[in-house]
Amino acid sequence: PRLLSQFFFADERVTRVVAEINGLDAELDPQQYLVLLNQLHLSQSHLLAVLERIMEECIPTQRHSRDYLVKFPEELLVDNLGNHMLFAAECLLAGTFAEVEEADRAQLRPQARNLLCSLELVRTVLREQSLSQPSSYPEPVRAVLVQFDRLFAEFELSYVSSLVAVKSPEDIYRQQEIIVLFCETVERALRLGYLTQEMIDGYEPLLMFTIPRLAIISGLLIYPEGPLSLERSPEEMSRIFSPFYNLLKKIRDLLRVLSVEELVLLERSLCTAE
């Protein structure tokens, strides 16, 4: 059950697979080479998962901030992101990485080198610690983990920023505005009886259509200074809504001529129509 013992055996698996890959002629046995690459991927993922748990146990208050993750596109926030970072670092050092521009590669290579050297140091230190005192983390071990955590975070942010357009502070704020709008829309719909708590607790599929429809009405009429504010230019709106700027203006103009009773009837119909 001790994490350092788990790390020892996870590290052993990685070392064994790497040795098998180095001793194999990929051209003579390409199928076995692919099998070993998959094993390496799985064993490295397991090693990183154990290392993550060790850092949470050993240096929980000294972890490098990961607030930058909110800037990443959601499709990148996957469980194996850390493993992809190591693979990218190895490819950058080997000169076989074509995903980023040469100028970015030149900037990323020193970071990749520092990260991989730090990982090797972590592996060495933790292996030694697991064989001597597998139930404690002396200060030298903690210092090595803090350094690795910082280098990993710095490389992750730099690498992803070189591949995709990360969200700006304005993008993040607009996203938060939309979240608030949807929350206030749901609260209002519950208060007016358009929705029930049972529908929400039961993940009623119809809500996927109902809540966005009600949010458009709320954003145009009830909270006109929110993310659907048409006083802004399209460029100042969230990219979710900016392509529909002119259509939203037409919808707002139509909503403004409705009586209170007609608006209630419209909203109720949006809660039932498919």
PDB file of N, CA and C in Angstrom, residues 21 40 56 88 91 109-110 115 233 266:
ATOM      1  N   ILE A  21      12.588  -2.318 -25.918  1.00  0.00           N
ATOM      2  CA  ILE A  21      12.521  -1.510 -27.141  1.00  0.00           C
ATOM      3  C   ILE A  21      13.924  -1.267 -27.692  1.00  0.00           C
ATOM      4  N   LEU A  40       4.837   0.772 -23.302  1.00  0.00           N
ATOM      5  CA  LEU A  40       5.566   1.905 -22.728  1.00  0.00           C
ATOM      6  C   LEU A  40       4.609   3.032 -22.373  1.00  0.00           C
ATOM      7  N   GLU A  56       1.063  14.739  -4.154  1.00  0.00           N
ATOM      8  CA  GLU A  56      -0.079  15.198  -3.366  1.00  0.00           C
ATOM      9  C   GLU A  56       0.096  14.853  -1.893  1.00  0.00           C
ATOM     10  N   ALA A  88       6.113  14.490 -25.946  1.00  0.00           N
ATOM     11  CA  ALA A  88       6.484  15.683 -26.721  1.00  0.00           C
ATOM     12  C   ALA A  88       7.889  16.136 -26.356  1.00  0.00           C
ATOM     13  N   CYS A  91      10.405  13.817 -27.990  1.00  0.00           N
ATOM     14  CA  CYS A  91      10.488  14.053 -29.432  1.00  0.00           C
ATOM     15  C   CYS A  91      11.226  15.349 -29.745  1.00  0.00           C
ATOM     16  N   ARG A 109      13.014  23.319 -26.520  1.00  0.00           N
ATOM     17  CA  ARG A 109      14.016  22.267 -26.298  1.00  0.00           C
ATOM     18  C   ARG A 109      14.712  22.384 -24.940  1.00  0.00           C
ATOM     19  N   PRO A 110      15.178  23.582 -24.525  1.00  0.00           N
ATOM     20  CA  PRO A 110      15.811  23.659 -23.192  1.00  0.00           C
ATOM     21  C   PRO A 110      14.845  23.270 -22.072  1.00  0.00           C
ATOM     22  N   LEU A 115      13.128  19.256 -18.102  1.00  0.00           N
ATOM     23  CA  LEU A 115      12.048  18.430 -17.579  1.00  0.00           C
ATOM     24  C   LEU A 115      12.459  16.962 -17.519  1.00  0.00           C
ATOM     25  N   SER A 233     -20.042  45.247 -29.180  1.00  0.00           N
ATOM     26  CA  SER A 233     -19.842  44.866 -30.575  1.00  0.00           C
ATOM     27  C   SER A 233     -19.730  43.343 -30.644  1.00  0.00           C
ATOM     28  N   LEU A 266     -44.613  31.788 -24.117  1.00  0.00           N
ATOM     29  CA  LEU A 266     -43.475  31.431 -24.968  1.00  0.00           C
ATOM     30  C   LEU A 266     -42.467  30.600 -24.209  1.00  0.00           C
TER      31      LEU A 266
END
